[in-house]
Amino acid sequence: MKLQLHGIEKSFGALKVCRDISLGVNKGEMVCLIGASGSGKSTLLRCINLLEPIDDGKILLDGVEISDPDLDPQPIRQRIGLVFQSYNLFPHMTVLDNVMLAPRLIHKTSQAELRDQAEALFVRFGLTDRIGHFPDQLSGGQQQRVAIIRALAMKPEIMLFDEVTSALDPELVGEVLDVVRQLKSEGMTMVLATHEMGFAREAADKVCFLEKGMILEEGPPEKIFAAPREARTQEFLRRVL
Amino acid sequence: MQTSAAKNSAGAAIGAAPPGKSRRQERERRLRRRSVIVATISTFVVLLLLVVLIPMAPGWEKVQKAFFNGPILIKVFPELLQAFLVDLMIFAWSAPIIALWGLAIALCRDARGPALFPLRLFAILYNDVFRGVPVILVVYLVGFGIPGLGLPRPWNSPYLWGTVALVLSYSAYVAEVYRAGIESIHESQRSAAKSLGLSHAHTMRYVILPQAIRRVIPANMNNFISLQKDVALLSFIGPVEILRQAGVQKSLLANFTPYLAASIIFLAVTIPATRFADHLIARQNKERS
Ligand SMILES: Nc1ncnc2c1ncn2[C@@H]1O[C@H](COP(=O)(O)OP(=O)(O)OP(=O)(O)O)[C@@H](O)[C@H]1O
Ligand SMILES: [Mg+2]
């Protein structure tokens, strides 16, 4: 298995945000986390990326524990891409510099080679003409695609997406989801927190329904969406579909 | 100031462009013209009253001779201007040192990890002490105290220790402004950098600082305008800069007009600088809203 979570616990003060979360993600698989606002989806993704330290449990990447507090999280984060709802591009740099910053500082490859690799990514995701622009000169959809490219430039083994379409106008959602579809077809392992039920149903290999920090129900999308077992899942889906 | 005036007139030009001129634009233009006229008239009246009333005060003639003495003003002006070059020089080498040392203090304050605690403590104490003590006291203590140790020649220069005093004081203010800038950068920028695997140092250097420093340029400009004025405090420990020169002239001529001349020279620098800083702040506020 590519990614395994075992009994993850996480609290902010007295607030328990993840309760005994266990989950396995196979290589090339796409898992969607769904659930109401505040159910802990973002927090779980941030924990996997080691942006938040977990209180208890284990995270394994390729069978090796990465959540050991004695490990340096920095090289591990380089292997796990994370894309945020609010893009979080660096506004003082061009889009190309946004993408090249981390590889330039971390990978010891030549500047020219890095540039070629970055440009290849822009070509692959149809943004070649925006390379020299600054983030605020781009539409939300374009910014989010750049954010995805920026994460991909570190050649991550797994990608985490935190509601990457929630801040977008409806007509821009499609172009970003297309990128996610493309990545899936190329075999990327992915975990998405999403409110796009249609997309989860169509593209996910597995759907997890979170409620108050617990995975209440998980299974293939056909099953979760067509015949949810839990009453809470049924209620949630009735509300959002 | 100028650019906004230019923008206004450009806007007016667009507004005046027939036939698209709406009734609202026309009304606004009338209102604007009327308020300019009112402001001009009232300013004129106030000035007139000042010019007429003040000279009617019984002591005016004496004050005019002592403070507003035309011939003396003209006579001392070139020498004071010369002395002002010393102020400018001290400012020119102090400002970059303050900018860098202030940044260093701000970064110490932000240092993470228990091993770096002494740095953090140092930065906190430094800021408390030097923001709490009047600049003039630091100038006295450093400017008289250290050369008083009996140091040999280049090391007892009042220019050196005067500069050190200014750097010590002003770095504290500048550091505080930098820190406000660093804290104003949204946490999500840090998250994004971290998620890419950047170290704390790289995140600071490439993501946080470039944005933070830019954001506090106007605030820091106000610090440096104060610095420009406070260079004159060094007159108390030796350097013959403009304030000291004005004092010398005052004694020689038994007249206070040299101080007026010095004030005019300061204003010639600080007013445009202040306007420019205000303009930058206004532009930033507009950009952010
Ligand atoms: N840094 C933090 N400090 C304190 N509480 C936090 C922090 N981050 C998240 N929380 C709380 O944890 C809970 C779960 O938040 P989280 O953002 O993970 O939910 P979510 O499922 O992503 O919701 P949404 O759909 O609104 O994004 C919320 O109650 C939130 O207020
Ligand atoms: Mg969230």
Coordinates of C-alpha atoms and ligand atoms in Angstrom, one line a residue:
Chain A
M1 CA 0.0 0.0 0.0
K2 CA 1.1 3.5 -0.8
L3 CA -0.4 5.3 2.2
Q4 CA -1.7 3.8 5.4
L5 CA -3.3 5.6 8.4
H6 CA -3.6 3.7 11.6
G7 CA -5.7 5.1 14.5
I8 CA -5.0 8.8 13.9
E9 CA -6.0 11.0 16.8
K10 CA -5.8 14.8 16.6
S11 CA -7.1 17.5 18.9
F12 CA -6.9 21.2 19.0
G13 CA -7.1 21.9 22.7
A14 CA -10.2 20.3 24.0
L15 CA -11.7 19.9 20.4
K16 CA -11.2 16.4 19.0
V17 CA -10.8 16.7 15.3
C18 CA -9.6 13.3 14.2
R19 CA -10.8 10.2 16.1
D20 CA -9.2 6.8 15.5
I21 CA -9.0 7.3 11.7
S22 CA -7.6 4.3 9.8
L23 CA -7.4 4.3 6.0
G24 CA -5.4 2.6 3.3
V25 CA -4.7 4.1 -0.1
N26 CA -3.3 1.8 -2.9
K27 CA -0.8 3.1 -5.5
G28 CA -2.7 4.9 -8.3
E29 CA -5.9 5.0 -6.3
M30 CA -8.0 8.1 -5.8
V31 CA -9.8 8.4 -2.4
C32 CA -12.4 11.1 -1.8
L33 CA -13.1 12.4 1.7
I34 CA -16.6 13.8 2.0
G35 CA -18.5 15.2 5.0
A36 CA -20.0 18.3 6.5
S37 CA -18.0 21.5 7.1
G38 CA -15.9 21.0 10.3
S39 CA -15.9 17.2 10.1
G40 CA -12.1 17.3 9.9
K41 CA -11.2 16.7 6.3
S42 CA -8.7 19.5 6.0
T43 CA -7.1 18.6 9.3
L44 CA -6.6 15.0 8.2
L45 CA -4.9 16.1 5.0
R46 CA -2.7 18.5 6.9
C47 CA -1.8 15.7 9.2
I48 CA -0.8 13.4 6.4
N49 CA 1.4 16.2 5.0
L50 CA 2.9 16.6 8.5
L51 CA 1.8 20.2 8.6
E52 CA 0.0 19.3 11.8
P53 CA 1.6 16.9 14.3
I54 CA -0.7 14.0 15.2
D55 CA -1.4 13.1 18.8
D56 CA -1.6 9.4 18.4
G57 CA -1.5 6.7 15.7
K58 CA 0.7 6.1 12.7
I59 CA 1.1 7.3 9.1
L60 CA 3.0 4.9 6.8
L61 CA 4.2 5.9 3.3
D62 CA 5.4 2.8 1.3
G63 CA 5.2 0.9 4.6
V64 CA 7.6 3.2 6.4
E65 CA 6.4 5.3 9.3
I66 CA 6.6 9.0 8.5
S67 CA 4.8 10.2 11.6
D68 CA 7.6 9.5 14.0
P69 CA 8.1 12.8 15.8
D70 CA 11.9 12.2 15.8
L71 CA 12.0 12.4 12.0
D72 CA 12.7 15.6 10.1
P73 CA 9.4 16.3 8.4
Q74 CA 10.9 18.4 5.6
P75 CA 12.2 15.7 3.2
I76 CA 9.0 13.8 3.8
R77 CA 6.8 16.7 2.8
Q78 CA 8.7 16.9 -0.4
R79 CA 7.3 13.5 -1.3
I80 CA 3.7 14.5 -0.6
G81 CA 2.1 17.3 -2.6
L82 CA -0.7 19.4 -1.0
V83 CA -3.0 21.8 -2.8
F84 CA -5.1 24.2 -0.9
Q85 CA -8.6 25.6 -1.3
S86 CA -7.3 29.2 -1.5
Y87 CA -4.4 28.3 -4.0
N88 CA -1.8 30.0 -1.7
L89 CA 0.4 31.0 -4.6
F90 CA 3.3 33.4 -3.7
P91 CA 2.0 36.7 -4.9
H92 CA 5.4 38.4 -5.3
M93 CA 6.7 35.9 -7.8
T94 CA 5.8 35.0 -11.4
V95 CA 3.9 31.8 -11.9
L96 CA 7.1 30.2 -13.2
D97 CA 9.1 31.2 -10.2
N98 CA 6.3 29.9 -8.0
V99 CA 6.7 26.5 -9.6
M100 CA 10.5 26.6 -9.7
L101 CA 11.2 27.9 -6.2
A102 CA 11.1 24.6 -4.2
P103 CA 12.9 22.5 -6.9
R104 CA 15.5 25.1 -7.2
L105 CA 16.2 25.2 -3.5
I106 CA 15.9 21.5 -2.9
H107 CA 16.9 19.5 -5.9
K108 CA 20.5 19.9 -7.0
T109 CA 19.7 20.0 -10.7
S110 CA 20.8 22.7 -13.1
Q111 CA 18.8 25.8 -13.5
A112 CA 18.2 25.1 -17.2
E113 CA 17.0 21.6 -16.6
L114 CA 14.7 22.8 -13.9
R115 CA 13.3 25.4 -16.2
D116 CA 12.7 22.8 -18.9
Q117 CA 10.9 20.5 -16.4
A118 CA 8.7 23.4 -15.2
E119 CA 7.9 24.5 -18.7
A120 CA 7.0 20.9 -19.6
L121 CA 4.5 20.9 -16.8
F122 CA 2.9 24.2 -18.0
V123 CA 2.6 22.6 -21.5
R124 CA 1.1 19.5 -20.1
F125 CA -1.6 21.4 -18.3
G126 CA -2.2 24.0 -21.0
L127 CA -0.9 27.1 -19.3
T128 CA 2.1 27.9 -21.4
D129 CA 1.0 31.4 -22.2
R130 CA 0.8 32.4 -18.6
I131 CA 4.3 31.5 -17.5
G132 CA 5.6 35.0 -17.0
H133 CA 2.4 36.4 -15.3
F134 CA 1.9 37.1 -11.7
P135 CA -0.7 35.2 -9.8
D136 CA -3.1 38.1 -9.5
Q137 CA -3.2 38.4 -13.3
L138 CA -4.7 34.9 -13.5
S139 CA -8.3 33.6 -13.1
G140 CA -9.0 31.5 -10.1
G141 CA -9.1 28.3 -12.1
Q142 CA -5.7 29.2 -13.7
Q143 CA -4.2 30.0 -10.3
Q144 CA -5.4 26.7 -8.9
R145 CA -3.9 24.8 -11.9
V146 CA -0.6 26.6 -11.2
A147 CA -0.8 25.5 -7.6
I148 CA -1.2 21.9 -8.7
I149 CA 1.7 22.3 -11.1
R150 CA 3.8 23.8 -8.3
A151 CA 3.1 20.8 -6.1
L152 CA 3.8 18.4 -9.0
A153 CA 7.2 20.1 -9.7
M154 CA 8.5 18.5 -6.6
K155 CA 7.7 15.1 -8.2
P156 CA 5.6 13.9 -5.3
E157 CA 4.6 10.3 -4.9
I158 CA 1.1 11.2 -3.7
M159 CA -1.1 14.3 -4.0
L160 CA -3.5 15.7 -1.5
F161 CA -6.2 18.1 -2.6
D162 CA -8.1 20.1 0.0
E163 CA -11.4 21.3 -1.6
V164 CA -9.5 22.7 -4.6
T165 CA -12.6 23.8 -6.4
S166 CA -14.5 25.4 -3.5
A167 CA -13.2 28.9 -4.0
L168 CA -13.9 28.8 -7.8
D169 CA -16.8 30.2 -9.8
P170 CA -18.9 27.3 -11.1
E171 CA -17.7 27.7 -14.7
L172 CA -14.1 27.3 -13.6
V173 CA -14.5 24.2 -11.6
G174 CA -14.4 21.9 -14.7
E175 CA -10.9 23.0 -15.8
V176 CA -9.4 22.1 -12.4
L177 CA -11.2 18.8 -12.1
D178 CA -9.9 18.0 -15.6
V179 CA -6.4 18.3 -14.3
V180 CA -7.2 15.9 -11.4
R181 CA -8.7 13.5 -13.9
Q182 CA -5.6 13.7 -16.1
L183 CA -3.4 13.0 -13.0
K184 CA -5.5 10.0 -12.2
S185 CA -5.2 8.6 -15.7
E186 CA -1.4 9.0 -15.4
G187 CA -1.5 6.8 -12.3
M188 CA -1.0 9.4 -9.5
T189 CA -2.1 8.4 -6.0
M190 CA -4.5 10.9 -4.6
V191 CA -6.5 11.9 -1.6
L192 CA -9.2 14.6 -2.1
A193 CA -11.4 16.4 0.3
T194 CA -14.3 17.6 -1.8
H195 CA -17.8 18.9 -1.9
E196 CA -18.1 17.9 -5.6
M197 CA -20.2 14.8 -5.1
G198 CA -20.7 14.3 -8.8
F199 CA -17.0 14.2 -9.4
A200 CA -16.4 11.9 -6.4
R201 CA -19.0 9.5 -7.7
E202 CA -17.6 9.4 -11.2
A203 CA -13.9 9.4 -10.5
A204 CA -13.1 8.1 -7.0
D205 CA -12.0 4.5 -6.3
K206 CA -13.1 4.9 -2.7
V207 CA -15.2 7.4 -0.8
C208 CA -14.9 8.0 2.9
F209 CA -17.6 9.8 4.8
L210 CA -16.3 11.8 7.8
E211 CA -18.5 12.9 10.7
K212 CA -17.1 14.6 13.8
G213 CA -13.6 13.4 13.0
M214 CA -14.5 9.8 12.4
I215 CA -14.7 7.8 9.2
L216 CA -18.3 6.7 9.6
E217 CA -18.5 4.8 6.4
E218 CA -16.2 4.0 3.5
G219 CA -16.5 2.1 0.3
P220 CA -16.7 2.3 -3.5
P221 CA -18.6 5.3 -4.7
E222 CA -21.5 3.3 -6.2
K223 CA -22.1 1.8 -2.9
I224 CA -21.8 5.0 -0.8
F225 CA -23.9 7.1 -3.1
A226 CA -26.5 4.6 -4.1
A227 CA -26.9 2.6 -0.9
P228 CA -25.3 4.2 2.2
R229 CA -25.5 2.0 5.2
E230 CA -25.4 4.7 8.0
A231 CA -28.3 7.0 8.7
R232 CA -26.0 10.0 9.1
T233 CA -24.5 9.3 5.6
Q234 CA -27.9 9.1 4.1
E235 CA -28.9 12.4 5.7
F236 CA -25.7 14.1 4.6
L237 CA -26.1 12.9 1.0
R238 CA -29.8 13.9 1.0
R239 CA -28.7 17.4 2.0
V240 CA -26.0 17.9 -0.6
L241 CA -27.3 16.0 -3.6
Chain B
M1 CA 0.3 64.2 -4.6
Q2 CA 1.3 65.1 -8.1
T3 CA 0.2 61.7 -9.6
S4 CA -3.1 61.9 -7.9
A5 CA -3.6 65.3 -9.2
A6 CA -2.7 64.1 -12.6
K7 CA -5.1 61.2 -12.2
N8 CA -7.9 63.6 -11.1
S9 CA -7.4 65.8 -14.1
A10 CA -7.3 62.7 -16.3
G11 CA -10.5 61.6 -14.7
A12 CA -12.0 65.0 -15.2
A13 CA -10.9 65.0 -18.8
I14 CA -12.7 61.7 -19.3
G15 CA -15.7 63.1 -17.5
A16 CA -15.8 66.2 -19.6
A17 CA -15.6 64.2 -22.8
P18 CA -18.9 65.0 -24.6
P19 CA -21.3 63.5 -25.2
G20 CA -21.0 60.8 -22.6
K21 CA -21.0 63.2 -19.7
S22 CA -23.7 62.1 -17.3
R23 CA -25.7 64.4 -15.1
R24 CA -24.0 63.0 -12.0
Q25 CA -20.5 63.7 -13.4
E26 CA -21.6 67.2 -14.3
R27 CA -22.9 67.7 -10.7
E28 CA -19.8 66.3 -9.1
R29 CA -17.6 68.6 -11.2
R30 CA -19.6 71.6 -10.2
L31 CA -19.4 70.6 -6.5
R32 CA -15.6 70.1 -6.8
R33 CA -15.1 73.4 -8.4
R34 CA -17.2 75.1 -5.7
S35 CA -15.2 73.5 -2.9
V36 CA -11.9 74.5 -4.4
I37 CA -13.1 78.1 -4.5
V38 CA -14.4 78.0 -0.9
A39 CA -11.1 76.5 0.3
T40 CA -9.0 79.2 -1.5
I41 CA -11.0 82.0 -0.1
S42 CA -11.0 80.8 3.5
T43 CA -7.2 80.2 3.4
F44 CA -6.7 83.6 2.0
V45 CA -8.8 85.2 4.8
V46 CA -6.9 83.3 7.5
L47 CA -3.5 84.3 6.1
L48 CA -4.6 87.9 5.8
L49 CA -5.7 88.0 9.4
L50 CA -2.4 86.5 10.6
V51 CA -0.4 89.0 8.6
V52 CA -2.5 91.9 9.8
L53 CA -3.1 90.8 13.4
I54 CA 0.3 89.4 14.5
P55 CA 2.2 92.6 13.8
M56 CA -0.3 94.4 15.9
A57 CA 1.0 92.6 19.0
P58 CA 3.1 94.8 21.3
G59 CA 6.2 92.7 21.2
W60 CA 6.1 91.9 17.5
E61 CA 8.9 94.3 16.4
K62 CA 11.4 92.7 18.8
V63 CA 10.3 89.1 17.8
Q64 CA 10.6 90.0 14.2
K65 CA 14.1 91.3 14.6
A66 CA 15.2 88.2 16.7
F67 CA 13.5 85.4 14.7
F68 CA 12.5 86.7 11.3
N69 CA 15.4 88.8 10.3
G70 CA 15.6 88.8 6.5
P71 CA 19.2 89.9 6.1
I72 CA 20.5 87.5 8.7
L73 CA 18.6 84.7 7.1
I74 CA 20.2 85.3 3.7
K75 CA 23.6 85.7 5.3
V76 CA 23.6 82.4 7.3
F77 CA 21.8 80.3 4.8
P78 CA 24.7 79.1 2.7
E79 CA 26.8 78.1 5.7
L80 CA 23.9 76.2 7.2
L81 CA 23.3 74.4 4.0
Q82 CA 26.9 73.4 4.0
A83 CA 26.5 72.1 7.6
F84 CA 23.4 70.2 6.5
L85 CA 25.6 68.1 4.3
V86 CA 27.1 66.6 7.4
D87 CA 23.6 65.6 8.5
L88 CA 22.9 64.1 5.2
M89 CA 26.1 62.2 5.3
I90 CA 25.5 60.8 8.8
F91 CA 22.0 59.9 7.6
A92 CA 23.3 58.2 4.4
W93 CA 25.6 55.8 6.3
S94 CA 23.3 55.2 9.3
A95 CA 20.1 54.4 7.3
P96 CA 21.4 51.2 5.6
I97 CA 23.0 49.9 8.8
I98 CA 19.7 50.5 10.6
A99 CA 17.7 48.8 7.9
L100 CA 19.9 45.7 8.1
W101 CA 20.5 45.6 11.9
G102 CA 16.8 46.2 12.5
L103 CA 16.0 43.2 10.2
A104 CA 18.5 41.1 12.1
I105 CA 16.8 42.0 15.4
A106 CA 13.3 41.2 13.9
L107 CA 14.6 37.8 12.7
C108 CA 16.1 37.0 16.1
R109 CA 12.8 37.8 17.6
D110 CA 11.2 35.2 15.3
A111 CA 13.9 32.5 16.0
R112 CA 12.4 29.1 16.7
G113 CA 13.6 26.2 18.8
P114 CA 14.8 26.1 22.4
A115 CA 18.5 26.3 21.4
L116 CA 17.8 29.8 19.9
F117 CA 16.0 31.0 23.0
P118 CA 19.0 33.3 23.9
L119 CA 18.6 35.1 20.6
R120 CA 14.9 35.6 21.1
L121 CA 15.5 36.9 24.7
F122 CA 18.2 39.3 23.4
A123 CA 15.9 40.7 20.7
I124 CA 13.1 41.2 23.3
L125 CA 15.4 43.0 25.8
Y126 CA 17.0 45.0 23.0
N127 CA 13.7 46.3 21.8
D128 CA 12.4 47.0 25.3
V129 CA 15.5 49.0 26.2
F130 CA 16.1 51.0 23.1
R131 CA 12.5 51.9 22.5
G132 CA 12.2 52.8 26.2
V133 CA 15.1 55.2 26.4
P134 CA 15.0 58.6 24.7
V135 CA 17.3 58.8 21.7
I136 CA 19.0 61.9 23.2
L137 CA 20.0 59.8 26.3
V138 CA 21.5 57.1 24.2
V139 CA 23.4 59.7 22.2
Y140 CA 24.8 61.1 25.4
L141 CA 25.6 57.8 27.1
V142 CA 27.3 56.3 24.0
G143 CA 28.7 59.5 22.6
F144 CA 30.4 60.7 25.8
G145 CA 30.7 57.4 27.7
I146 CA 32.6 55.2 25.2
P147 CA 35.2 57.8 24.0
G148 CA 35.5 58.6 27.7
L149 CA 37.2 55.2 28.1
G150 CA 40.3 56.9 26.6
L151 CA 40.3 55.2 23.2
P152 CA 43.0 56.1 20.6
R153 CA 42.3 58.3 17.7
P154 CA 39.9 57.0 15.1
W155 CA 38.1 55.2 17.9
N156 CA 37.1 58.2 19.9
S157 CA 35.3 60.0 17.0
P158 CA 32.0 61.4 17.9
Y159 CA 30.8 60.6 14.3
L160 CA 31.5 56.9 15.0
W161 CA 29.8 56.8 18.4
G162 CA 27.0 59.2 17.4
T163 CA 26.2 56.8 14.5
V164 CA 26.3 53.8 16.9
A165 CA 23.8 55.6 19.2
L166 CA 21.4 56.3 16.3
V167 CA 21.8 52.8 15.0
L168 CA 21.1 51.3 18.4
S169 CA 17.9 53.4 19.0
Y170 CA 16.5 53.4 15.5
S171 CA 17.0 49.7 14.8
A172 CA 14.6 48.9 17.7
Y173 CA 11.9 50.9 16.0
V174 CA 12.6 49.5 12.6
A175 CA 12.7 46.0 13.9
E176 CA 9.3 46.4 15.4
V177 CA 7.9 47.5 12.0
Y178 CA 9.5 44.6 10.3
R179 CA 8.0 42.2 12.8
A180 CA 4.6 43.7 12.3
G181 CA 5.1 43.1 8.6
I182 CA 6.2 39.5 9.1
E183 CA 3.2 38.8 11.2
S184 CA 0.9 40.4 8.7
I185 CA 1.7 37.7 6.1
H186 CA -1.1 35.2 6.2
E187 CA -0.3 31.8 7.8
S188 CA -1.4 30.1 4.6
Q189 CA 1.7 31.4 2.8
R190 CA 3.9 29.6 5.4
S191 CA 1.7 26.5 5.1
A192 CA 2.2 26.5 1.3
A193 CA 6.0 26.9 1.6
K194 CA 6.2 24.2 4.2
S195 CA 4.0 21.8 2.3
L196 CA 6.5 22.0 -0.6
G197 CA 9.3 20.9 1.8
L198 CA 11.0 24.3 2.3
S199 CA 12.9 24.8 5.5
H200 CA 12.0 27.5 8.0
A201 CA 15.0 29.6 6.8
H202 CA 14.1 29.2 3.1
T203 CA 10.4 30.0 3.8
M204 CA 11.5 33.2 5.6
R205 CA 14.0 34.2 3.0
Y206 CA 12.0 33.6 -0.2
V207 CA 8.4 33.7 0.8
I208 CA 7.8 35.8 3.9
L209 CA 10.4 38.5 3.9
P210 CA 10.0 39.7 0.4
Q211 CA 6.3 40.3 1.0
A212 CA 6.7 41.6 4.5
I213 CA 9.4 44.1 3.8
R214 CA 7.5 45.5 0.8
R215 CA 4.4 45.9 2.9
V216 CA 6.1 47.9 5.6
I217 CA 8.1 50.3 3.3
P218 CA 5.8 53.3 4.1
A219 CA 5.8 52.6 7.8
N220 CA 9.6 52.4 7.8
M221 CA 9.8 55.6 5.7
N222 CA 8.3 57.4 8.6
N223 CA 11.0 56.0 10.9
F224 CA 13.7 57.2 8.5
I225 CA 12.1 60.7 8.3
S226 CA 12.4 60.8 12.1
L227 CA 15.9 59.6 11.9
Q228 CA 16.7 62.5 9.5
K229 CA 15.6 64.9 12.1
D230 CA 17.3 63.1 15.0
V231 CA 20.7 63.2 13.3
A232 CA 20.7 66.8 14.7
L233 CA 20.9 65.3 18.2
L234 CA 24.6 64.5 17.5
S235 CA 25.3 68.2 17.7
F236 CA 25.4 67.7 21.5
I237 CA 28.4 65.4 21.3
G238 CA 30.6 67.3 18.8
P239 CA 29.9 67.1 15.0
V240 CA 29.4 70.5 13.5
E241 CA 26.2 69.8 11.7
I242 CA 23.4 72.1 11.0
L243 CA 21.9 72.5 14.5
R244 CA 25.4 73.2 16.0
Q245 CA 26.2 75.5 13.2
A246 CA 23.0 77.4 13.8
G247 CA 23.8 77.6 17.5
V248 CA 27.2 79.1 16.7
Q249 CA 25.7 81.7 14.4
K250 CA 23.1 82.5 17.0
S251 CA 25.8 83.3 19.5
L252 CA 27.9 85.3 17.0
L253 CA 25.0 87.4 15.7
A254 CA 23.0 87.4 18.9
N255 CA 19.9 86.5 16.9
F256 CA 17.7 83.5 16.6
T257 CA 17.1 83.7 12.9
P258 CA 19.7 80.9 12.1
Y259 CA 17.4 78.5 13.9
L260 CA 14.5 79.5 11.6
A261 CA 16.9 79.0 8.6
A262 CA 17.8 75.5 9.9
S263 CA 14.1 74.7 10.3
I264 CA 13.4 75.7 6.7
I265 CA 16.2 73.5 5.5
F266 CA 14.8 70.5 7.5
L267 CA 11.3 71.1 6.2
A268 CA 12.5 71.2 2.6
V269 CA 13.5 67.6 3.1
T270 CA 10.9 66.2 5.5
I271 CA 7.8 67.6 3.9
P272 CA 8.3 66.0 0.5
A273 CA 9.4 62.7 2.2
T274 CA 6.3 62.7 4.4
R275 CA 4.0 63.4 1.5
F276 CA 5.7 60.5 -0.4
A277 CA 5.2 58.1 2.5
D278 CA 1.6 59.1 2.8
H279 CA 1.1 58.6 -0.9
L280 CA 2.6 55.1 -0.6
I281 CA 0.3 54.3 2.3
A282 CA -2.7 55.5 0.5
R283 CA -1.9 53.5 -2.6
Q284 CA -1.3 50.4 -0.5
N285 CA -4.6 50.8 1.3
K286 CA -6.3 51.1 -2.1
E287 CA -4.6 48.0 -3.4
R288 CA -5.6 46.0 -0.4
S289 CA -9.3 47.0 -0.4
Ligands
LIG1 N1 -5.4 25.3 13.8 C1 -6.6 25.1 14.4 N2 -6.8 25.4 15.7 C2 -8.0 25.2 16.3 N3 -9.0 24.5 15.7 C3 -8.9 24.2 14.5 C4 -7.7 24.4 13.7 N4 -7.9 24.0 12.5 C5 -9.1 23.4 12.4 N5 -9.7 23.6 13.6 C6 -11.1 23.1 14.0 O1 -11.1 21.7 13.7 C7 -12.4 21.3 13.1 C8 -12.2 20.6 11.8 O2 -11.8 21.5 10.9 P1 -11.4 21.2 9.4 O3 -10.9 22.4 8.7 O4 -10.5 20.0 9.4 O5 -12.8 20.7 8.8 P2 -13.2 20.5 7.3 O6 -13.9 19.2 7.3 O7 -12.1 20.7 6.4 O8 -14.3 21.6 7.1 P3 -14.6 22.5 5.8 O9 -15.4 21.7 4.9 O10 -15.3 23.7 6.3 O11 -13.2 22.8 5.1 C9 -13.2 22.6 13.0 O12 -14.1 22.7 14.1 C10 -12.2 23.7 13.1 O13 -12.7 24.8 13.7
MG2 MG -11.5 22.1 4.9

